Amino acid sequence: METCIFCRIIRRDTPASVVFEDEEILAFMDIQPVNPGHVLVIPKRHWASLSDIAPEAFARVSAVSQKVAAALRRSGIRCEAVNLILADGEAAGQEVFHLHMHVIPRFAGDGFGFQFNPGYAQLPERRELDECARRIHSAMTSIPRP
Ligand code: 5GP
Ligand code: ZN
């Protein structure tokens, strides 16, 4: 992956402030942090999306993200809470197509947050939730993964 910015960081062709590294994972500071301490955790192998990455590799991304979150809380960096965010696809806000987990320290009044659509306050009917559950459950049976 010649041009992928995160692959370039892994190869050290581009500088990054590294938090953690092993054979499979690199964790480094986001260049444009939502809050100070915003870390990105990536697999070293280039997988663009959640549907591509091997479950075992994603489990490593998750485990390291969990550890970074715990470390943030004891780092002295302002961190009352943590968001783990993974944008999978452009409509979800993914801009770099090398899978990555954002580990974002949060504190009350930090100005970051989610934006909800106008219909959000209106709870769906149970039958609508049941229908969604049925469809997703049915689709899961065709995916050969845990
Ligand atoms: P996405 O929107 O794809 O979930 O997030 C991509 C993240 O990568 C953004 O938060 C952005 O600030 C970060 N980013 C983009 N280019 C670079 C870079 O060259 N170095 C670092 N450290 N972070 C980057
Ligand atoms: Zn890459």
PDB file of C-alpha atoms and ligand atoms in Angstrom:
ATOM      1  CA  MET A   1       0.000   0.000   0.000  1.00  0.00           C
ATOM      2  CA  GLU A   2       2.308   2.684  -1.331  1.00  0.00           C
ATOM      3  CA  THR A   3       0.087   5.700  -0.841  1.00  0.00           C
ATOM      4  CA  CYS A   4      -1.893   4.811   2.307  1.00  0.00           C
ATOM      5  CA  ILE A   5      -0.966   7.391   4.952  1.00  0.00           C
ATOM      6  CA  PHE A   6      -1.183   4.873   7.803  1.00  0.00           C
ATOM      7  CA  CYS A   7       0.975   2.337   5.930  1.00  0.00           C
ATOM      8  CA  ARG A   8       3.479   5.157   5.453  1.00  0.00           C
ATOM      9  CA  ILE A   9       3.438   5.766   9.219  1.00  0.00           C
ATOM     10  CA  ILE A  10       3.978   2.033   9.862  1.00  0.00           C
ATOM     11  CA  ARG A  11       7.016   2.112   7.526  1.00  0.00           C
ATOM     12  CA  ARG A  12       8.197   5.334   9.223  1.00  0.00           C
ATOM     13  CA  ASP A  13       8.071   7.141   5.874  1.00  0.00           C
ATOM     14  CA  THR A  14       5.940   9.723   7.706  1.00  0.00           C
ATOM     15  CA  PRO A  15       6.525  10.820  11.299  1.00  0.00           C
ATOM     16  CA  ALA A  16       4.105   9.884  14.067  1.00  0.00           C
ATOM     17  CA  SER A  17       4.070  10.019  17.854  1.00  0.00           C
ATOM     18  CA  VAL A  18       3.976   6.341  18.736  1.00  0.00           C
ATOM     19  CA  VAL A  19       2.220   5.133  21.884  1.00  0.00           C
ATOM     20  CA  PHE A  20       2.595   1.375  21.415  1.00  0.00           C
ATOM     21  CA  GLU A  21       3.917  -1.063  18.851  1.00  0.00           C
ATOM     22  CA  ASP A  22       4.195  -4.822  18.480  1.00  0.00           C
ATOM     23  CA  GLU A  23       4.297  -7.186  15.497  1.00  0.00           C
ATOM     24  CA  GLU A  24       0.634  -6.678  14.613  1.00  0.00           C
ATOM     25  CA  ILE A  25      -0.427  -3.310  16.014  1.00  0.00           C
ATOM     26  CA  LEU A  26       0.613   0.331  16.005  1.00  0.00           C
ATOM     27  CA  ALA A  27      -0.964   2.973  18.252  1.00  0.00           C
ATOM     28  CA  PHE A  28      -0.109   6.626  17.687  1.00  0.00           C
ATOM     29  CA  MET A  29      -1.430  10.114  18.353  1.00  0.00           C
ATOM     30  CA  ASP A  30      -4.056  11.491  15.956  1.00  0.00           C
ATOM     31  CA  ILE A  31      -2.592  14.488  14.105  1.00  0.00           C
ATOM     32  CA  GLN A  32      -5.859  16.419  14.593  1.00  0.00           C
ATOM     33  CA  PRO A  33      -7.076  15.371  18.044  1.00  0.00           C
ATOM     34  CA  VAL A  34     -10.674  15.826  19.143  1.00  0.00           C
ATOM     35  CA  ASN A  35      -9.212  16.262  22.644  1.00  0.00           C
ATOM     36  CA  PRO A  36      -5.574  16.058  23.834  1.00  0.00           C
ATOM     37  CA  GLY A  37      -4.658  12.367  24.110  1.00  0.00           C
ATOM     38  CA  HIS A  38      -6.665  11.186  21.069  1.00  0.00           C
ATOM     39  CA  VAL A  39      -5.009   7.919  19.941  1.00  0.00           C
ATOM     40  CA  LEU A  40      -5.454   5.819  16.792  1.00  0.00           C
ATOM     41  CA  VAL A  41      -4.977   2.042  17.041  1.00  0.00           C
ATOM     42  CA  ILE A  42      -4.335   0.267  13.739  1.00  0.00           C
ATOM     43  CA  PRO A  43      -3.439  -3.199  12.490  1.00  0.00           C
ATOM     44  CA  LYS A  44      -0.075  -3.169  10.714  1.00  0.00           C
ATOM     45  CA  ARG A  45      -1.538  -5.157   7.849  1.00  0.00           C
ATOM     46  CA  HIS A  46      -3.556  -2.968   5.491  1.00  0.00           C
ATOM     47  CA  TRP A  47      -7.229  -3.846   5.815  1.00  0.00           C
ATOM     48  CA  ALA A  48      -9.552  -1.111   4.542  1.00  0.00           C
ATOM     49  CA  SER A  49     -12.666  -2.065   6.447  1.00  0.00           C
ATOM     50  CA  LEU A  50     -14.371  -4.170   9.097  1.00  0.00           C
ATOM     51  CA  SER A  51     -15.576  -6.626   6.486  1.00  0.00           C
ATOM     52  CA  ASP A  52     -11.982  -7.278   5.361  1.00  0.00           C
ATOM     53  CA  ILE A  53     -10.120  -7.660   8.640  1.00  0.00           C
ATOM     54  CA  ALA A  54      -9.630 -11.116  10.162  1.00  0.00           C
ATOM     55  CA  PRO A  55     -11.576 -11.488  13.448  1.00  0.00           C
ATOM     56  CA  GLU A  56      -8.393 -12.386  15.332  1.00  0.00           C
ATOM     57  CA  ALA A  57      -6.689  -9.216  14.090  1.00  0.00           C
ATOM     58  CA  PHE A  58      -9.707  -7.120  15.037  1.00  0.00           C
ATOM     59  CA  ALA A  59      -9.637  -8.701  18.491  1.00  0.00           C
ATOM     60  CA  ARG A  60      -6.049  -7.422  18.854  1.00  0.00           C
ATOM     61  CA  VAL A  61      -7.109  -3.911  17.760  1.00  0.00           C
ATOM     62  CA  SER A  62      -9.858  -4.046  20.413  1.00  0.00           C
ATOM     63  CA  ALA A  63      -7.576  -5.351  23.160  1.00  0.00           C
ATOM     64  CA  VAL A  64      -4.950  -2.678  22.559  1.00  0.00           C
ATOM     65  CA  SER A  65      -7.652   0.016  22.372  1.00  0.00           C
ATOM     66  CA  GLN A  66      -8.994  -1.165  25.740  1.00  0.00           C
ATOM     67  CA  LYS A  67      -5.496  -0.913  27.236  1.00  0.00           C
ATOM     68  CA  VAL A  68      -4.886   2.544  25.748  1.00  0.00           C
ATOM     69  CA  ALA A  69      -8.225   3.681  27.231  1.00  0.00           C
ATOM     70  CA  ALA A  70      -7.154   2.427  30.673  1.00  0.00           C
ATOM     71  CA  ALA A  71      -3.754   4.108  30.274  1.00  0.00           C
ATOM     72  CA  LEU A  72      -5.369   7.414  29.302  1.00  0.00           C
ATOM     73  CA  ARG A  73      -7.332   7.394  32.556  1.00  0.00           C
ATOM     74  CA  ARG A  74      -4.119   7.163  34.586  1.00  0.00           C
ATOM     75  CA  SER A  75      -1.883   9.265  32.307  1.00  0.00           C
ATOM     76  CA  GLY A  76      -2.557  12.674  33.802  1.00  0.00           C
ATOM     77  CA  ILE A  77      -4.189  13.732  30.528  1.00  0.00           C
ATOM     78  CA  ARG A  78      -7.707  15.051  31.148  1.00  0.00           C
ATOM     79  CA  CYS A  79      -9.901  11.978  30.778  1.00  0.00           C
ATOM     80  CA  GLU A  80     -13.185  11.549  32.643  1.00  0.00           C
ATOM     81  CA  ALA A  81     -14.536   9.097  30.087  1.00  0.00           C
ATOM     82  CA  VAL A  82     -13.592   7.489  26.780  1.00  0.00           C
ATOM     83  CA  ASN A  83     -15.188   7.022  23.374  1.00  0.00           C
ATOM     84  CA  LEU A  84     -14.017   4.173  21.159  1.00  0.00           C
ATOM     85  CA  ILE A  85     -15.071   5.072  17.633  1.00  0.00           C
ATOM     86  CA  LEU A  86     -14.516   3.131  14.428  1.00  0.00           C
ATOM     87  CA  ALA A  87     -15.825   4.682  11.221  1.00  0.00           C
ATOM     88  CA  ASP A  88     -16.469   1.862   8.736  1.00  0.00           C
ATOM     89  CA  GLY A  89     -17.272   3.457   5.386  1.00  0.00           C
ATOM     90  CA  GLU A  90     -17.493   6.974   4.010  1.00  0.00           C
ATOM     91  CA  ALA A  91     -21.062   7.608   5.209  1.00  0.00           C
ATOM     92  CA  ALA A  92     -19.892   6.754   8.734  1.00  0.00           C
ATOM     93  CA  GLY A  93     -17.161   9.394   8.468  1.00  0.00           C
ATOM     94  CA  GLN A  94     -14.230   7.191   7.419  1.00  0.00           C
ATOM     95  CA  GLU A  95     -11.607   9.299   5.674  1.00  0.00           C
ATOM     96  CA  VAL A  96      -8.558   7.049   5.896  1.00  0.00           C
ATOM     97  CA  PHE A  97      -9.252   3.638   4.370  1.00  0.00           C
ATOM     98  CA  HIS A  98      -6.904   1.682   6.589  1.00  0.00           C
ATOM     99  CA  LEU A  99      -9.014   0.350   9.467  1.00  0.00           C
ATOM    100  CA  HIS A 100      -8.432   2.255  12.710  1.00  0.00           C
ATOM    101  CA  MET A 101      -9.963   2.628  16.137  1.00  0.00           C
ATOM    102  CA  HIS A 102     -10.167   6.099  17.661  1.00  0.00           C
ATOM    103  CA  VAL A 103      -9.553   6.144  21.419  1.00  0.00           C
ATOM    104  CA  ILE A 104     -10.796   9.556  22.507  1.00  0.00           C
ATOM    105  CA  PRO A 105     -10.516  10.924  26.033  1.00  0.00           C
ATOM    106  CA  ARG A 106     -13.674  12.799  27.029  1.00  0.00           C
ATOM    107  CA  PHE A 107     -14.602  15.262  29.730  1.00  0.00           C
ATOM    108  CA  ALA A 108     -17.776  17.161  30.582  1.00  0.00           C
ATOM    109  CA  GLY A 109     -18.199  20.204  28.363  1.00  0.00           C
ATOM    110  CA  ASP A 110     -15.447  19.267  25.894  1.00  0.00           C
ATOM    111  CA  GLY A 111     -17.701  20.266  22.989  1.00  0.00           C
ATOM    112  CA  PHE A 112     -17.477  16.943  21.146  1.00  0.00           C
ATOM    113  CA  GLY A 113     -20.612  14.830  20.711  1.00  0.00           C
ATOM    114  CA  PHE A 114     -22.986  12.984  18.460  1.00  0.00           C
ATOM    115  CA  GLN A 115     -25.543  14.663  16.281  1.00  0.00           C
ATOM    116  CA  PHE A 116     -28.946  12.981  16.087  1.00  0.00           C
ATOM    117  CA  ASN A 117     -31.484  13.153  13.281  1.00  0.00           C
ATOM    118  CA  PRO A 118     -34.787  15.018  13.872  1.00  0.00           C
ATOM    119  CA  GLY A 119     -36.776  11.763  14.255  1.00  0.00           C
ATOM    120  CA  TYR A 120     -34.497  10.409  16.984  1.00  0.00           C
ATOM    121  CA  ALA A 121     -36.800  11.297  19.894  1.00  0.00           C
ATOM    122  CA  GLN A 122     -39.625   9.207  18.371  1.00  0.00           C
ATOM    123  CA  LEU A 123     -39.160   5.611  19.573  1.00  0.00           C
ATOM    124  CA  PRO A 124     -39.878   2.993  16.877  1.00  0.00           C
ATOM    125  CA  GLU A 125     -42.687   0.441  17.351  1.00  0.00           C
ATOM    126  CA  ARG A 126     -41.670  -2.926  18.806  1.00  0.00           C
ATOM    127  CA  ARG A 127     -42.611  -4.684  15.534  1.00  0.00           C
ATOM    128  CA  GLU A 128     -40.121  -2.459  13.699  1.00  0.00           C
ATOM    129  CA  LEU A 129     -37.360  -3.405  16.163  1.00  0.00           C
ATOM    130  CA  ASP A 130     -38.370  -7.070  15.872  1.00  0.00           C
ATOM    131  CA  GLU A 131     -38.238  -6.875  12.069  1.00  0.00           C
ATOM    132  CA  CYS A 132     -34.752  -5.316  12.165  1.00  0.00           C
ATOM    133  CA  ALA A 133     -33.615  -7.999  14.625  1.00  0.00           C
ATOM    134  CA  ARG A 134     -35.031 -10.739  12.385  1.00  0.00           C
ATOM    135  CA  ARG A 135     -33.297  -9.386   9.277  1.00  0.00           C
ATOM    136  CA  ILE A 136     -29.923  -8.971  10.986  1.00  0.00           C
ATOM    137  CA  HIS A 137     -30.138 -12.391  12.646  1.00  0.00           C
ATOM    138  CA  SER A 138     -30.968 -13.960   9.309  1.00  0.00           C
ATOM    139  CA  ALA A 139     -28.037 -12.209   7.592  1.00  0.00           C
ATOM    140  CA  MET A 140     -25.687 -13.347  10.370  1.00  0.00           C
ATOM    141  CA  THR A 141     -26.281 -16.984   9.548  1.00  0.00           C
ATOM    142  CA  SER A 142     -24.615 -16.451   6.154  1.00  0.00           C
ATOM    143  CA  ILE A 143     -21.431 -14.948   7.663  1.00  0.00           C
ATOM    144  CA  PRO A 144     -18.878 -17.650   8.557  1.00  0.00           C
ATOM    145  CA  ARG A 145     -17.514 -15.845  11.624  1.00  0.00           C
ATOM    146  CA  PRO A 146     -18.177 -15.989  15.368  1.00  0.00           C
TER     147      PRO A 146
HETATM  148  P1  5GP B   1     -11.497   8.706  10.079  1.00  0.00           P
HETATM  149  O1  5GP B   1     -12.288   9.942   9.738  1.00  0.00           O
HETATM  150  O2  5GP B   1     -11.050   7.968   8.847  1.00  0.00           O
HETATM  151  O3  5GP B   1     -12.195   7.821  11.077  1.00  0.00           O
HETATM  152  O4  5GP B   1     -10.231   9.214  10.861  1.00  0.00           O
HETATM  153  C1  5GP B   1      -8.999   9.465  10.269  1.00  0.00           C
HETATM  154  C2  5GP B   1      -8.144  10.121  11.331  1.00  0.00           C
HETATM  155  O5  5GP B   1      -6.813  10.091  10.902  1.00  0.00           O
HETATM  156  C3  5GP B   1      -8.512  11.595  11.572  1.00  0.00           C
HETATM  157  O6  5GP B   1      -8.849  11.778  12.944  1.00  0.00           O
HETATM  158  C4  5GP B   1      -7.234  12.344  11.190  1.00  0.00           C
HETATM  159  O7  5GP B   1      -6.970  13.435  12.021  1.00  0.00           O
HETATM  160  C5  5GP B   1      -6.187  11.273  11.288  1.00  0.00           C
HETATM  161  N1  5GP B   1      -5.057  11.460  10.386  1.00  0.00           N
HETATM  162  C6  5GP B   1      -5.132  11.732   9.059  1.00  0.00           C
HETATM  163  N2  5GP B   1      -3.877  11.845   8.546  1.00  0.00           N
HETATM  164  C7  5GP B   1      -3.019  11.618   9.563  1.00  0.00           C
HETATM  165  C8  5GP B   1      -1.600  11.604   9.653  1.00  0.00           C
HETATM  166  O8  5GP B   1      -0.870  11.815   8.696  1.00  0.00           O
HETATM  167  N3  5GP B   1      -1.062  11.342  10.871  1.00  0.00           N
HETATM  168  C9  5GP B   1      -1.843  11.090  11.972  1.00  0.00           C
HETATM  169  N4  5GP B   1      -1.204  10.849  13.117  1.00  0.00           N
HETATM  170  N5  5GP B   1      -3.184  11.112  11.923  1.00  0.00           N
HETATM  171  C10 5GP B   1      -3.769  11.368  10.737  1.00  0.00           C
HETATM  172 ZN    ZN B   2      -2.656   1.186   4.902  1.00  0.00          ZN
END
